[in-house]
């Protein structure tokens, strides 16, 4: 491009910490010099990352910097209010253009609009690209121009548009960097030190684009039985791509086309279609976030504003620590604490337990997940919590209350998941593993359990809690 011949571009990385299928980087690759920038946004309007996400981010940035260096580039790190930082870096490198891939949270979009205007005033071209969804959030609307609120018609419409565009390859070469100051990851203190609680995260995850690609390939090589086994927390049946997708280490279009390729080469289509529909739920969450910017803070169904939450702090803490006395709930909460991730089925069970058995506002659960999940996602987390609480679009009705005992028995029948995460009850026979309080004193003693001492008694009785939840719901039922 003639006008790019003597150009100084900035590519601003955000939720897209990758080189492949990065439209903004592809555009920046045509400039004469290039500044690859990541900003730790300290704008109070932006939601601060949770602790587990900060750990992931540090490692993802390290991996991205290493990948950029193989192309003679490097990542420039700056901290501050994003609007100020972008403009000051643009001045430092005498930028002619600044490129980024779009994001869809309200605060992020407001920042991007303000930056685009400020750059224009500086005479710098700003360019934004779609890159983090299969379909641009907001593109699909009802006949009246309103949001689609039900998943199945949404996903049918997405599919009727045909396959998304093919992923772009990573650039083979990049323009040289400008010599400007970068902060260091050590300056940012994203990783915990005193205490260093991230041992479980390090043992479980490898952040970065290469790890994301490898994980996808391994998963698709062995996808058989995903459609059924994905609900079994004791089986490693799901892709575990969620933190990689959250931080954009792999693009959804790359995942989509790799899955379709696998189906064309012998992978069972039932499993592939189910997997793609899960990606569809991610799209749906972003679509909801676009239409409801306050998704993480406001009930989509306004009648829930009057819900009589109990919000008992002690009960919240018991749930957070995995000490409710319901093994499947406790196993999930401990998996989360230890690894920064929790199996989807168990996320539904623990969320339902918090909201319905303990009558704690879903926003407090959302906040805990935001802090502890490595995949804490502005769209998926909020949409899923509202789905479980019954306050969302296309939500599970509030009166459908998961029974944590039956959920455990159905989806973890041999108790392997519970035994892994709640070792103090591991020696119980299968028939009591999801309801230790029904074991006789002799059986408990044989398993080395002193109920109420080595493992808690249930924090609430299921039937009593269920009745209480239905009464609370009756107060807002219209
Ligand atoms: P796979 O089954 O392999 O699915 C592939 C991808 O599809 C996932 O990586 C994810 O990007 C997407 N996906 C799968 N299930 C869902 C779903 N139900 N909703 C939206 N997208 C989905 N997911 C997050 O990525 N971040 C969150 O913060 C988050 N919070 C959640 C909170 C609650 C209360 C619940 C019930 C679910 C939440 N989910 C969240 C959705 C889901 O649990 C995870 O995406 C999934 O467990 C990730 O595991 P996986 O990558 O192995 O999934």
Short mmCIF file of C-alpha atoms and ligand atoms in Angstrom, two decimals:
data_model
loop_
_atom_site.label_atom_id
_atom_site.label_comp_id
_atom_site.label_asym_id
_atom_site.label_seq_id
_atom_site.Cartn_x
_atom_site.Cartn_y
_atom_site.Cartn_z
CA UNK A 1 0.00 0.00 0.00
CA UNK A 2 1.56 3.23 -1.20
CA UNK A 3 0.46 5.29 1.80
CA UNK A 4 2.03 2.76 4.16
CA UNK A 5 5.49 3.06 2.62
CA UNK A 6 6.90 5.32 5.33
CA UNK A 7 4.48 4.43 8.04
CA UNK A 8 4.78 3.80 11.74
CA UNK A 9 2.04 1.48 12.95
CA UNK A 10 1.00 0.45 16.43
CA UNK A 11 -0.81 -2.83 16.97
CA UNK A 12 -2.56 -2.74 20.29
CA UNK A 13 -2.97 -6.28 21.65
CA UNK A 14 -5.82 -6.83 24.10
CA UNK A 15 -7.89 -10.05 24.24
CA UNK A 16 -6.05 -11.45 21.22
CA UNK A 17 -2.63 -12.59 22.43
CA UNK A 18 -1.66 -14.45 19.28
CA UNK A 19 0.00 -14.00 15.90
CA UNK A 20 -2.23 -16.20 13.72
CA UNK A 21 -5.59 -14.91 12.59
CA UNK A 22 -4.88 -11.49 13.96
CA UNK A 23 -6.37 -9.01 11.48
CA UNK A 24 -4.89 -6.00 13.28
CA UNK A 25 -1.40 -7.51 13.16
CA UNK A 26 -1.85 -8.46 9.52
CA UNK A 27 -2.65 -4.80 8.82
CA UNK A 28 0.26 -3.56 10.94
CA UNK A 29 2.64 -5.93 9.16
CA UNK A 30 2.43 -3.70 6.06
CA UNK A 31 3.93 -0.66 7.81
CA UNK A 32 7.56 0.46 7.76
CA UNK A 33 8.02 0.18 11.48
CA UNK A 34 5.77 -1.46 14.01
CA UNK A 35 5.14 -1.11 17.73
CA UNK A 36 3.42 -4.09 19.35
CA UNK A 37 1.77 -2.69 22.45
CA UNK A 38 -0.01 -4.18 25.46
CA UNK A 39 -1.52 -1.89 28.06
CA UNK A 40 -2.41 -2.86 31.61
CA UNK A 41 -5.44 -0.61 31.74
CA UNK A 42 -5.73 1.19 35.06
CA UNK A 43 -8.82 3.13 34.09
CA UNK A 44 -11.22 2.77 37.05
CA UNK A 45 -14.05 2.36 34.52
CA UNK A 46 -12.50 -0.91 33.29
CA UNK A 47 -13.19 -4.04 35.33
CA UNK A 48 -9.89 -5.08 36.91
CA UNK A 49 -8.79 -8.60 36.06
CA UNK A 50 -9.20 -11.24 38.74
CA UNK A 51 -6.21 -12.88 40.42
CA UNK A 52 -6.20 -16.08 38.34
CA UNK A 53 -6.59 -14.08 35.12
CA UNK A 54 -3.64 -11.90 36.11
CA UNK A 55 -1.54 -15.04 36.48
CA UNK A 56 -2.64 -16.24 33.05
CA UNK A 57 -2.07 -12.85 31.49
CA UNK A 58 1.54 -12.67 32.75
CA UNK A 59 2.33 -16.01 31.16
CA UNK A 60 0.42 -15.29 27.97
CA UNK A 61 2.30 -12.00 27.51
CA UNK A 62 5.60 -13.76 28.08
CA UNK A 63 4.70 -16.32 25.40
CA UNK A 64 3.53 -13.62 22.98
CA UNK A 65 6.72 -11.62 23.45
CA UNK A 66 8.80 -14.75 22.77
CA UNK A 67 6.81 -15.45 19.59
CA UNK A 68 7.20 -11.84 18.43
CA UNK A 69 10.95 -12.03 19.01
CA UNK A 70 11.24 -14.93 16.55
CA UNK A 71 10.10 -12.36 13.96
CA UNK A 72 12.48 -9.65 15.14
CA UNK A 73 9.75 -7.89 17.10
CA UNK A 74 8.96 -7.47 20.79
CA UNK A 75 6.07 -6.51 23.01
CA UNK A 76 6.05 -3.05 24.56
CA UNK A 77 4.36 -3.05 27.96
CA UNK A 78 2.81 0.08 29.39
CA UNK A 79 0.53 0.67 32.34
CA UNK A 80 -1.95 3.48 32.89
CA UNK A 81 -5.25 4.70 31.54
CA UNK A 82 -5.48 3.11 28.10
CA UNK A 83 -6.75 6.31 26.50
CA UNK A 84 -3.71 8.26 27.72
CA UNK A 85 -1.20 5.53 27.00
CA UNK A 86 -2.26 4.90 23.39
CA UNK A 87 -2.00 8.59 22.57
CA UNK A 88 1.33 9.05 24.29
CA UNK A 89 2.87 5.99 22.58
CA UNK A 90 1.42 7.24 19.29
CA UNK A 91 3.29 10.52 19.83
CA UNK A 92 6.52 8.74 20.86
CA UNK A 93 6.66 6.61 17.72
CA UNK A 94 5.09 9.26 15.50
CA UNK A 95 2.46 6.75 14.60
CA UNK A 96 0.60 7.05 11.36
CA UNK A 97 -1.89 4.37 12.29
CA UNK A 98 -3.05 2.34 15.29
CA UNK A 99 -4.77 -1.01 14.79
CA UNK A 100 -6.70 -3.26 17.13
CA UNK A 101 -9.18 -6.12 17.09
CA UNK A 102 -12.53 -5.22 18.55
CA UNK A 103 -13.74 -6.15 22.03
CA UNK A 104 -17.30 -6.11 23.20
CA UNK A 105 -17.57 -5.15 26.86
CA UNK A 106 -19.17 -1.76 27.46
CA UNK A 107 -16.19 -0.15 29.21
CA UNK A 108 -13.78 -1.46 26.59
CA UNK A 109 -15.91 -0.21 23.72
CA UNK A 110 -16.30 3.22 25.31
CA UNK A 111 -12.52 3.41 25.71
CA UNK A 112 -11.98 2.35 22.10
CA UNK A 113 -14.42 4.98 20.80
CA UNK A 114 -12.72 7.68 22.86
CA UNK A 115 -9.30 6.57 21.64
CA UNK A 116 -10.41 6.50 18.02
CA UNK A 117 -11.63 10.10 18.40
CA UNK A 118 -8.43 11.21 20.18
CA UNK A 119 -6.25 9.60 17.49
CA UNK A 120 -8.25 11.32 14.79
CA UNK A 121 -7.60 14.63 16.49
CA UNK A 122 -3.87 13.79 16.44
CA UNK A 123 -4.09 13.00 12.74
CA UNK A 124 -3.44 9.30 13.33
CA UNK A 125 -5.50 6.70 11.54
CA UNK A 126 -7.26 4.22 13.82
CA UNK A 127 -8.44 0.90 12.47
CA UNK A 128 -10.43 -1.79 14.24
CA UNK A 129 -11.13 -5.32 13.01
CA UNK A 130 -13.35 -8.24 13.94
CA UNK A 131 -11.26 -11.09 15.29
CA UNK A 132 -12.59 -12.50 18.52
CA UNK A 133 -15.94 -14.01 17.53
CA UNK A 134 -17.31 -16.14 14.71
CA UNK A 135 -19.86 -13.50 13.91
CA UNK A 136 -19.79 -9.85 14.86
CA UNK A 137 -21.91 -9.39 18.02
CA UNK A 138 -24.95 -7.28 17.22
CA UNK A 139 -25.16 -8.45 13.62
CA UNK A 140 -28.11 -10.76 14.20
CA UNK A 141 -31.37 -9.19 15.32
CA UNK A 142 -35.05 -10.11 15.28
CA UNK A 143 -37.42 -8.83 12.60
CA UNK A 144 -38.15 -5.82 14.84
CA UNK A 145 -34.46 -5.08 15.25
CA UNK A 146 -34.34 -6.40 18.82
CA UNK A 147 -31.94 -8.96 20.31
CA UNK A 148 -32.49 -12.68 19.81
CA UNK A 149 -32.98 -13.97 23.34
CA UNK A 150 -33.15 -17.71 22.74
CA UNK A 151 -30.07 -19.76 21.97
CA UNK A 152 -31.39 -22.31 19.44
CA UNK A 153 -32.82 -19.81 16.92
CA UNK A 154 -29.69 -17.70 17.40
CA UNK A 155 -27.39 -20.61 16.63
CA UNK A 156 -29.56 -21.74 13.70
CA UNK A 157 -29.28 -18.25 12.24
CA UNK A 158 -25.51 -18.22 12.72
CA UNK A 159 -25.24 -21.56 10.96
CA UNK A 160 -27.52 -20.47 8.13
CA UNK A 161 -24.92 -17.82 7.27
CA UNK A 162 -22.49 -20.59 6.29
CA UNK A 163 -18.98 -21.16 7.58
CA UNK A 164 -17.11 -18.13 8.90
CA UNK A 165 -14.12 -16.86 6.93
CA UNK A 166 -10.97 -18.98 6.92
CA UNK A 167 -8.35 -18.13 9.54
CA UNK A 168 -5.41 -16.00 8.42
CA UNK A 169 -1.92 -17.45 8.77
CA UNK A 170 0.54 -15.75 11.13
CA UNK A 171 2.73 -13.14 9.43
CA UNK A 172 5.96 -14.60 8.02
CA UNK A 173 7.79 -11.38 8.78
CA UNK A 174 7.13 -8.17 10.65
CA UNK A 175 8.52 -4.65 10.29
CA UNK A 176 11.22 -3.74 12.80
CA UNK A 177 10.26 -2.32 16.19
CA UNK A 178 10.77 1.28 17.32
CA UNK A 179 13.21 1.77 20.13
CA UNK A 180 10.94 2.86 22.94
CA UNK A 181 10.72 2.17 26.64
CA UNK A 182 8.86 -0.89 27.87
CA UNK A 183 7.91 -1.71 31.43
CA UNK A 184 8.56 -5.26 32.61
CA UNK A 185 6.17 -7.96 33.73
CA UNK A 186 8.02 -7.95 37.04
CA UNK A 187 7.03 -4.27 37.44
CA UNK A 188 3.42 -5.28 37.05
CA UNK A 189 3.40 -7.94 39.76
CA UNK A 190 0.67 -9.94 38.05
CA UNK A 191 1.79 -13.20 39.62
CA UNK A 192 1.39 -13.95 43.31
CA UNK A 193 4.52 -14.14 45.44
CA UNK A 194 3.68 -13.92 49.13
CA UNK A 195 1.97 -16.30 49.33
CA UNK A 196 2.57 -17.95 45.96
CA UNK A 197 -0.76 -19.71 45.53
CA UNK A 198 -0.30 -20.37 41.81
CA UNK A 199 1.39 -23.81 42.07
CA UNK A 200 -1.80 -25.60 41.00
CA UNK A 201 -2.21 -23.26 38.04
CA UNK A 202 1.36 -23.80 36.91
CA UNK A 203 0.94 -27.57 37.20
CA UNK A 204 -2.27 -27.51 35.16
CA UNK A 205 -1.80 -24.98 32.38
CA UNK A 206 0.60 -23.75 29.71
CA UNK A 207 -0.61 -20.35 28.49
CA UNK A 208 0.33 -19.17 25.01
CA UNK A 209 -0.58 -19.57 21.37
CA UNK A 210 1.45 -22.72 20.75
CA UNK A 211 -0.06 -24.45 23.78
CA UNK A 212 -3.53 -23.44 22.58
CA UNK A 213 -2.90 -24.90 19.14
CA UNK A 214 -1.48 -28.11 20.62
CA UNK A 215 -4.42 -28.46 22.97
CA UNK A 216 -6.89 -28.07 20.13
CA UNK A 217 -5.05 -30.63 17.99
CA UNK A 218 -4.86 -33.17 20.84
CA UNK A 219 -8.52 -32.67 21.63
CA UNK A 220 -9.70 -33.09 18.04
CA UNK A 221 -7.49 -36.17 17.58
CA UNK A 222 -9.43 -37.84 20.35
CA UNK A 223 -12.84 -36.19 20.31
CA UNK A 224 -14.79 -39.48 20.30
CA UNK A 225 -17.59 -39.48 22.84
CA UNK A 226 -17.44 -35.72 23.53
CA UNK A 227 -21.23 -35.38 23.10
CA UNK A 228 -21.90 -37.74 26.02
CA UNK A 229 -18.72 -37.64 28.09
CA UNK A 230 -18.56 -33.81 28.19
CA UNK A 231 -20.98 -33.95 31.10
CA UNK A 232 -18.74 -36.26 33.15
CA UNK A 233 -16.38 -34.22 35.32
CA UNK A 234 -14.28 -37.30 36.09
CA UNK A 235 -13.37 -37.74 32.42
CA UNK A 236 -10.98 -35.49 30.48
CA UNK A 237 -13.53 -35.21 27.66
CA UNK A 238 -13.74 -31.47 26.99
CA UNK A 239 -11.20 -29.32 25.18
CA UNK A 240 -10.13 -27.07 28.08
CA UNK A 241 -9.63 -24.36 25.50
CA UNK A 242 -11.60 -21.79 27.51
CA UNK A 243 -8.69 -19.76 28.95
CA UNK A 244 -6.94 -19.83 25.57
CA UNK A 245 -10.11 -18.51 23.93
CA UNK A 246 -10.62 -15.98 26.71
CA UNK A 247 -7.21 -14.43 26.13
CA UNK A 248 -7.45 -14.85 22.39
CA UNK A 249 -4.47 -17.18 22.10
CA UNK A 250 -6.48 -18.96 19.47
CA UNK A 251 -9.20 -17.47 17.31
CA UNK A 252 -12.71 -18.94 17.30
CA UNK A 253 -12.57 -19.16 13.49
CA UNK A 254 -9.43 -21.30 13.79
CA UNK A 255 -11.19 -23.60 16.26
CA UNK A 256 -14.27 -23.75 14.04
CA UNK A 257 -12.39 -24.68 10.88
CA UNK A 258 -10.12 -27.16 12.64
CA UNK A 259 -13.22 -28.91 14.00
CA UNK A 260 -14.86 -28.99 10.56
CA UNK A 261 -11.62 -30.33 9.07
CA UNK A 262 -11.58 -33.07 11.72
CA UNK A 263 -15.19 -33.97 10.83
CA UNK A 264 -14.24 -34.18 7.14
CA UNK A 265 -11.43 -36.55 8.09
CA UNK A 266 -13.29 -39.06 10.17
CA UNK A 267 -14.08 -37.43 13.53
CA UNK A 268 -17.66 -38.31 14.57
CA UNK A 269 -19.95 -35.56 13.32
CA UNK A 270 -22.23 -35.82 16.38
CA UNK A 271 -19.32 -34.93 18.64
CA UNK A 272 -18.08 -32.18 16.35
CA UNK A 273 -21.53 -30.60 16.06
CA UNK A 274 -21.94 -30.66 19.83
CA UNK A 275 -18.54 -29.06 20.27
CA UNK A 276 -19.36 -26.37 17.73
CA UNK A 277 -22.63 -25.65 19.50
CA UNK A 278 -20.63 -25.00 22.68
CA UNK A 279 -18.64 -22.46 20.72
CA UNK A 280 -22.09 -21.23 19.74
CA UNK A 281 -22.89 -20.59 23.41
CA UNK A 282 -19.80 -18.42 23.56
CA UNK A 283 -21.10 -16.48 20.56
CA UNK A 284 -24.50 -16.17 22.20
CA UNK A 285 -22.91 -14.77 25.37
CA UNK A 286 -21.08 -12.12 23.35
CA UNK A 287 -24.26 -11.36 21.47
CA UNK A 288 -26.03 -10.85 24.82
CA UNK A 289 -23.18 -8.70 26.13
CA UNK A 290 -23.50 -6.50 23.05
CA UNK A 291 -27.22 -5.98 23.61
CA UNK A 292 -27.05 -5.85 27.42
CA UNK A 293 -23.82 -4.07 28.39
CA UNK A 294 -24.67 -4.41 32.10
CA UNK A 295 -24.87 -8.22 31.80
CA UNK A 296 -22.51 -8.75 34.77
CA UNK A 297 -24.30 -6.39 37.11
CA UNK A 298 -27.99 -6.16 36.22
CA UNK A 299 -30.68 -8.82 36.05
CA UNK A 300 -31.91 -9.19 32.48
CA UNK A 301 -35.30 -10.05 33.93
CA UNK A 302 -36.11 -7.03 36.04
CA UNK A 303 -38.43 -8.90 38.40
CA UNK A 304 -35.27 -10.42 39.91
CA UNK A 305 -34.39 -6.97 41.24
CA UNK A 306 -36.90 -7.66 44.00
CA UNK A 307 -35.62 -11.17 44.80
CA UNK A 308 -35.31 -11.65 48.58
CA UNK A 309 -31.67 -12.79 48.67
CA UNK A 310 -30.35 -13.87 52.07
CA UNK A 311 -26.72 -13.02 51.23
CA UNK A 312 -25.31 -14.78 54.28
CA UNK A 313 -21.55 -14.00 54.31
CA UNK A 314 -20.63 -17.06 56.35
CA UNK A 315 -22.48 -19.31 53.90
CA UNK A 316 -20.72 -17.61 50.98
CA UNK A 317 -17.36 -18.32 52.57
CA UNK A 318 -18.29 -21.95 53.20
CA UNK A 319 -19.19 -22.31 49.52
CA UNK A 320 -16.01 -20.56 48.37
CA UNK A 321 -13.88 -22.90 50.48
CA UNK A 322 -15.62 -26.07 49.32
CA UNK A 323 -16.94 -26.96 52.76
CA UNK A 324 -20.70 -27.16 52.17
CA UNK A 325 -20.92 -30.86 53.03
CA UNK A 326 -22.21 -31.67 49.52
CA UNK A 327 -19.32 -33.54 47.90
CA UNK A 328 -19.98 -32.58 44.26
CA UNK A 329 -20.22 -28.89 45.22
CA UNK A 330 -17.12 -29.04 47.38
CA UNK A 331 -15.16 -30.93 44.72
CA UNK A 332 -15.98 -28.24 42.15
CA UNK A 333 -15.06 -25.35 44.40
CA UNK A 334 -11.76 -26.98 45.29
CA UNK A 335 -10.97 -27.80 41.67
CA UNK A 336 -11.55 -24.12 40.96
CA UNK A 337 -9.33 -22.94 43.80
CA UNK A 338 -6.55 -25.34 42.91
CA UNK A 339 -6.52 -25.14 39.10
CA UNK A 340 -8.39 -21.93 38.20
CA UNK A 341 -10.90 -23.96 36.19
CA UNK A 342 -13.99 -26.03 36.85
CA UNK A 343 -15.86 -28.52 34.71
CA UNK A 344 -18.98 -27.06 33.06
CA UNK A 345 -21.47 -29.49 34.61
CA UNK A 346 -20.06 -28.76 38.04
CA UNK A 347 -20.10 -25.00 37.39
CA UNK A 348 -23.84 -25.35 36.87
CA UNK A 349 -24.26 -27.38 40.05
CA UNK A 350 -22.21 -25.08 42.31
CA UNK A 351 -23.81 -21.95 40.85
CA UNK A 352 -27.29 -23.35 41.34
CA UNK A 353 -26.37 -24.33 44.89
CA UNK A 354 -25.18 -20.82 45.74
CA UNK A 355 -28.19 -19.09 44.23
CA UNK A 356 -30.95 -21.52 45.12
CA UNK A 357 -29.84 -23.54 48.17
CA UNK A 358 -28.09 -20.64 49.87
CA UNK A 359 -30.14 -17.77 48.36
CA UNK A 360 -27.02 -15.73 47.64
CA UNK A 361 -27.22 -13.18 44.84
CA UNK A 362 -25.69 -14.61 41.62
CA UNK A 363 -23.52 -11.50 41.32
CA UNK A 364 -21.50 -12.59 44.34
CA UNK A 365 -20.86 -15.94 42.69
CA UNK A 366 -20.00 -14.24 39.43
CA UNK A 367 -17.47 -12.08 41.27
CA UNK A 368 -15.85 -15.12 42.93
CA UNK A 369 -15.57 -16.88 39.59
CA UNK A 370 -14.23 -13.65 38.08
CA UNK A 371 -11.44 -13.66 40.64
CA UNK A 372 -10.60 -17.37 40.61
CA UNK A 373 -11.15 -18.63 37.03
CA UNK A 374 -8.31 -18.53 34.54
CA UNK A 375 -10.99 -18.31 31.84
CA UNK A 376 -13.01 -15.55 33.60
CA UNK A 377 -14.74 -14.01 30.63
CA UNK A 378 -16.77 -10.81 30.53
CA UNK A 379 -19.48 -12.43 28.40
CA UNK A 380 -19.49 -16.14 29.29
CA UNK A 381 -19.25 -15.71 33.03
CA UNK A 382 -22.02 -13.16 33.38
CA UNK A 383 -24.33 -14.85 30.85
CA UNK A 384 -23.85 -18.25 32.47
CA UNK A 385 -24.53 -16.97 35.98
CA UNK A 386 -27.70 -15.26 34.81
CA UNK A 387 -28.66 -18.46 32.98
CA UNK A 388 -28.30 -20.55 36.14
CA UNK A 389 -30.00 -17.96 38.35
CA UNK A 390 -32.99 -17.79 36.04
CA UNK A 391 -32.63 -14.04 35.64
CA UNK A 392 -31.10 -14.17 32.16
CA UNK A 393 -32.12 -14.59 28.55
CA UNK A 394 -33.16 -18.15 27.64
CA UNK A 395 -32.38 -19.01 31.26
CA UNK A 396 -33.03 -22.19 33.19
CA UNK A 397 -36.24 -21.45 35.09
CA UNK A 398 -35.60 -20.58 38.73
CA UNK A 399 -37.93 -23.33 39.93
CA UNK A 400 -35.73 -26.01 38.31
CA UNK A 401 -33.44 -26.65 41.23
CA UNK A 402 -30.51 -29.03 40.81
CA UNK A 403 -30.37 -31.74 43.43
CA UNK A 404 -26.63 -31.93 44.20
CA UNK A 405 -26.89 -35.55 45.29
CA UNK A 406 -28.62 -36.72 42.10
CA UNK A 407 -26.35 -34.56 39.93
CA UNK A 408 -23.34 -36.20 41.56
CA UNK A 409 -24.76 -39.70 41.18
CA UNK A 410 -25.71 -39.13 37.56
CA UNK A 411 -22.58 -37.42 36.30
CA UNK A 412 -19.93 -38.81 38.65
CA UNK A 413 -21.40 -42.26 39.27
CA UNK A 414 -18.25 -43.91 40.56
CA UNK A 415 -17.25 -40.78 42.47
CA UNK A 416 -13.85 -40.46 40.79
CA UNK A 417 -14.15 -36.66 40.54
CA UNK A 418 -15.25 -36.26 44.13
CA UNK A 419 -12.54 -38.62 45.38
CA UNK A 420 -9.89 -36.58 43.57
CA UNK A 421 -10.91 -33.23 45.02
CA UNK A 422 -12.35 -34.25 48.38
CA UNK A 423 -9.81 -36.85 49.46
CA UNK A 424 -10.98 -36.92 53.06
CA UNK A 425 -14.05 -38.92 52.00
CA UNK A 426 -12.34 -40.96 49.26
CA UNK A 427 -12.61 -44.25 51.18
CA UNK A 428 -16.42 -44.16 51.29
CA UNK A 429 -18.21 -46.80 49.21
CA UNK A 430 -19.68 -45.49 45.95
CA UNK A 431 -23.23 -45.52 47.30
CA UNK A 432 -22.39 -42.88 49.91
CA UNK A 433 -19.82 -40.84 48.05
CA UNK A 434 -22.40 -38.15 47.17
CA UNK A 435 -24.24 -38.30 50.52
CA UNK A 436 -21.80 -39.17 53.31
CA UNK A 437 -24.30 -38.20 56.01
CA UNK A 438 -26.40 -41.27 55.12
CA UNK A 439 -23.54 -43.66 55.87
CA UNK A 440 -23.80 -45.47 59.21
CA UNK A 441 -21.35 -44.60 62.01
CA UNK A 442 -19.58 -47.89 61.28
CA UNK A 443 -19.22 -47.13 57.59
CA UNK A 444 -18.00 -43.63 58.34
CA UNK A 445 -15.47 -44.92 60.83
CA UNK A 446 -14.27 -47.54 58.35
CA UNK A 447 -13.67 -44.72 55.83
CA UNK A 448 -11.81 -42.67 58.45
CA UNK A 449 -14.47 -39.95 58.54
CA UNK A 450 -15.71 -38.09 61.61
CA UNK A 451 -18.65 -36.20 60.11
CA UNK A 452 -18.69 -32.60 61.29
CA UNK A 453 -14.94 -32.82 62.05
CA UNK A 454 -12.97 -34.28 59.15
CA UNK A 455 -15.71 -33.44 56.63
CA UNK A 456 -18.65 -31.08 57.24
CA UNK A 457 -22.25 -32.03 57.65
CA UNK A 458 -24.46 -30.49 54.91
CA UNK A 459 -24.79 -26.74 55.37
CA UNK A 460 -28.48 -26.99 54.45
CA UNK A 461 -30.90 -29.86 54.03
CA UNK A 462 -31.69 -30.23 50.34
CA UNK A 463 -35.47 -30.56 50.72
CA UNK A 464 -35.70 -27.67 53.19
CA UNK A 465 -33.50 -25.46 50.99
CA UNK A 466 -35.52 -26.34 47.90
CA UNK A 467 -38.78 -25.39 49.58
CA UNK A 468 -37.26 -22.15 50.87
CA UNK A 469 -36.00 -21.26 47.38
CA UNK A 470 -39.40 -21.86 45.82
CA UNK A 471 -41.05 -19.66 48.47
CA UNK A 472 -38.53 -16.90 47.78
CA UNK A 473 -39.18 -17.20 44.06
CA UNK A 474 -42.95 -17.02 44.64
CA UNK A 475 -42.36 -13.51 46.00
CA UNK A 476 -41.28 -12.26 42.56
CA UNK A 477 -43.30 -14.54 40.34
CA UNK A 478 -45.59 -12.59 38.05
P1 LIG B 1 -15.63 -27.27 25.80
O1 LIG B 1 -16.77 -28.14 26.14
O2 LIG B 1 -14.47 -27.91 25.18
O3 LIG B 1 -16.21 -26.11 24.87
C1 LIG B 1 -15.41 -25.39 23.91
C2 LIG B 1 -15.53 -23.90 24.15
O4 LIG B 1 -16.88 -23.47 24.00
C3 LIG B 1 -15.14 -23.44 25.54
O5 LIG B 1 -13.75 -23.31 25.68
C4 LIG B 1 -15.88 -22.13 25.68
O6 LIG B 1 -15.21 -21.06 25.04
C5 LIG B 1 -17.16 -22.42 24.91
N1 LIG B 1 -18.20 -22.88 25.84
C6 LIG B 1 -18.42 -24.13 26.30
N2 LIG B 1 -19.51 -24.16 27.10
C7 LIG B 1 -19.98 -22.90 27.16
C8 LIG B 1 -21.07 -22.28 27.83
N3 LIG B 1 -21.93 -22.98 28.58
N4 LIG B 1 -21.26 -20.96 27.69
C9 LIG B 1 -20.43 -20.22 26.92
N5 LIG B 1 -19.37 -20.74 26.25
C10 LIG B 1 -19.14 -22.08 26.38
N6 LIG B 1 -16.84 -20.10 30.25
C11 LIG B 1 -15.82 -19.26 30.05
O7 LIG B 1 -15.13 -19.36 29.03
N7 LIG B 1 -15.54 -18.28 30.96
C12 LIG B 1 -16.27 -18.10 32.09
O8 LIG B 1 -16.00 -17.18 32.87
C13 LIG B 1 -17.34 -19.00 32.34
N8 LIG B 1 -18.08 -18.90 33.47
C14 LIG B 1 -19.10 -19.79 33.68
C15 LIG B 1 -19.86 -19.67 34.84
C16 LIG B 1 -20.91 -20.55 35.08
C17 LIG B 1 -21.75 -20.39 36.32
C18 LIG B 1 -21.20 -21.57 34.16
C19 LIG B 1 -22.32 -22.54 34.40
C20 LIG B 1 -20.46 -21.70 33.00
C21 LIG B 1 -19.41 -20.81 32.74
N9 LIG B 1 -18.63 -20.89 31.57
C22 LIG B 1 -17.61 -20.01 31.36
C23 LIG B 1 -19.00 -21.82 30.48
C24 LIG B 1 -18.33 -23.20 30.50
O9 LIG B 1 -18.42 -23.78 31.77
C25 LIG B 1 -16.87 -23.17 30.08
O10 LIG B 1 -16.72 -22.45 28.88
C26 LIG B 1 -16.34 -24.59 29.85
O11 LIG B 1 -16.46 -25.34 31.02
C27 LIG B 1 -14.90 -24.51 29.42
O12 LIG B 1 -14.37 -25.78 29.31
P2 LIG B 1 -13.87 -26.33 27.91
O13 LIG B 1 -13.01 -25.31 27.26
O14 LIG B 1 -13.27 -27.66 28.17
O15 LIG B 1 -15.24 -26.46 27.12
#
